[in-house]
Amino acid sequence: YGMNVLRDESIYIKELNTEIIGQDMKVNRPWSKDIKSVKELKEDIENFDEKYSILLAHTPKFIEESGKEDIDLQLSGHTHNGQFFPVNYIVKFMYKNAFGYKKFDKMDSYVSCGFGLWGPPMRIASFQEVVVITIKSK
């Protein structure tokens, strides 16, 4: 489909003065310590003043670290907002942002509960969503 999947890669879009960083989750090992840090991923990008920085991180596990690395927006998923009761309450204790919008210092973050499922084919106390985000220049 002509998509470029960013797995531990970064791209800079000069026309938009925007960098997009894709942090690979290591799909079968989300708890792994060999996930590249945001700092490591940003090393490949030239440092332009006032560029907008978007991090695509499947899991919001390192969300506070992202805010310290001059990320403007982090988009994540993984949590499914718990997917069913009572897990939806448990994930709130596991992540600083388990679902929805939250601001960390200067960084905006959004964690989507997603469209798909994990494990049991059901959702209770959670819903499916497709998120559309509009970014406007200042």
XYZ file of C-alpha atoms in Angstrom:
138
model
C 0.000 0.000 0.000
C 3.008 2.297 -0.210
C 3.329 2.775 3.562
C 6.651 3.197 5.275
C 6.597 1.335 8.599
C 8.964 2.997 11.068
C 10.542 0.323 13.238
C 13.147 2.016 15.402
C 13.466 4.584 12.646
C 12.983 8.305 12.272
C 12.113 10.469 9.311
C 12.195 14.219 8.860
C 9.613 15.883 6.631
C 11.281 19.110 5.575
C 8.140 20.699 4.096
C 6.344 20.364 7.441
C 9.420 20.879 9.636
C 8.304 17.713 11.437
C 10.088 14.606 12.577
C 8.242 11.336 13.008
C 9.836 8.664 15.153
C 8.633 5.062 15.157
C 9.580 3.080 18.252
C 9.426 -0.682 17.709
C 7.705 -2.553 20.519
C 9.375 -5.896 19.785
C 5.899 -7.323 19.301
C 6.476 -10.622 21.046
C 8.421 -9.050 23.931
C 6.806 -5.732 24.998
C 8.514 -6.044 28.384
C 11.938 -6.309 26.735
C 14.767 -4.033 27.802
C 16.183 -3.947 24.242
C 13.610 -1.428 23.037
C 15.521 1.589 21.719
C 15.067 4.710 23.790
C 13.628 7.897 22.317
C 17.014 9.523 22.824
C 18.689 6.827 20.683
C 16.049 7.162 17.973
C 16.431 10.948 17.835
C 20.197 10.678 17.224
C 19.571 9.972 13.527
C 17.696 13.244 12.962
C 19.291 16.598 12.318
C 18.482 19.112 15.007
C 16.342 21.875 13.520
C 15.059 24.729 15.645
C 11.365 24.655 16.414
C 10.613 21.454 14.538
C 7.517 19.504 15.539
C 8.263 16.040 16.868
C 5.824 13.101 16.817
C 6.584 9.777 18.468
C 4.680 6.678 17.389
C 5.177 4.207 20.229
C 2.965 1.152 20.336
C 3.093 1.015 24.113
C 2.898 4.058 26.421
C 5.396 2.350 28.751
C 8.084 5.064 28.423
C 5.772 8.052 28.094
C 7.478 10.199 30.753
C 10.862 9.652 29.091
C 9.409 10.942 25.816
C 8.404 14.224 27.408
C 11.998 14.773 28.510
C 13.294 14.282 24.958
C 11.507 17.248 23.349
C 8.700 15.179 21.871
C 5.647 17.328 21.110
C 3.134 14.514 20.605
C 3.229 10.826 21.497
C 0.660 8.494 19.959
C 0.293 5.037 21.488
C -2.058 2.115 21.844
C -1.414 -1.340 23.307
C -3.621 -0.993 26.390
C -7.006 -1.432 24.633
C -8.233 0.577 27.657
C -8.261 -2.733 29.467
C -10.676 -4.210 26.893
C -12.975 -5.660 29.558
C -13.920 -5.177 33.186
C -12.037 -5.162 35.584
C -8.835 -4.973 33.485
C -9.788 -1.431 32.425
C -9.139 -0.364 36.036
C -5.898 -2.338 36.284
C -4.259 -0.708 33.236
C -4.803 2.715 34.820
C -2.306 1.692 37.502
C 0.142 0.201 35.008
C 0.621 3.263 32.795
C 0.898 7.020 33.381
C -1.556 7.383 30.503
C -3.533 4.202 29.848
C -6.191 5.769 27.637
C -7.134 9.088 26.101
C -5.466 12.489 26.152
C -2.981 13.579 28.783
C -0.344 16.298 28.890
C 3.142 15.683 30.304
C 4.902 19.013 30.806
C 5.010 20.357 27.217
C 4.217 17.039 25.508
C 0.725 16.027 24.414
C -0.086 12.321 24.429
C -2.950 10.226 23.219
C -3.389 6.517 23.910
C -6.043 4.896 21.771
C -8.019 1.862 22.884
C -7.806 0.819 19.257
C -10.090 -0.935 16.863
C -8.998 -4.527 17.330
C -8.930 -7.004 20.160
C -6.394 -9.015 22.100
C -7.150 -12.394 23.635
C -10.872 -12.937 24.170
C -12.987 -11.628 21.261
C -15.000 -9.210 23.407
C -15.058 -5.720 24.872
C -16.819 -4.878 28.125
C -16.492 -1.357 29.618
C -14.334 -0.404 26.634
C -15.033 0.521 23.018
C -13.394 0.560 19.605
C -12.129 3.826 18.193
C -10.397 5.348 15.236
C -8.764 8.625 16.245
C -8.360 11.595 13.913
C -5.923 14.247 15.103
C -5.519 17.640 13.453
C -2.279 19.481 14.140
C -2.358 23.226 13.552
C 0.635 25.519 13.426
C 0.881 28.234 16.032
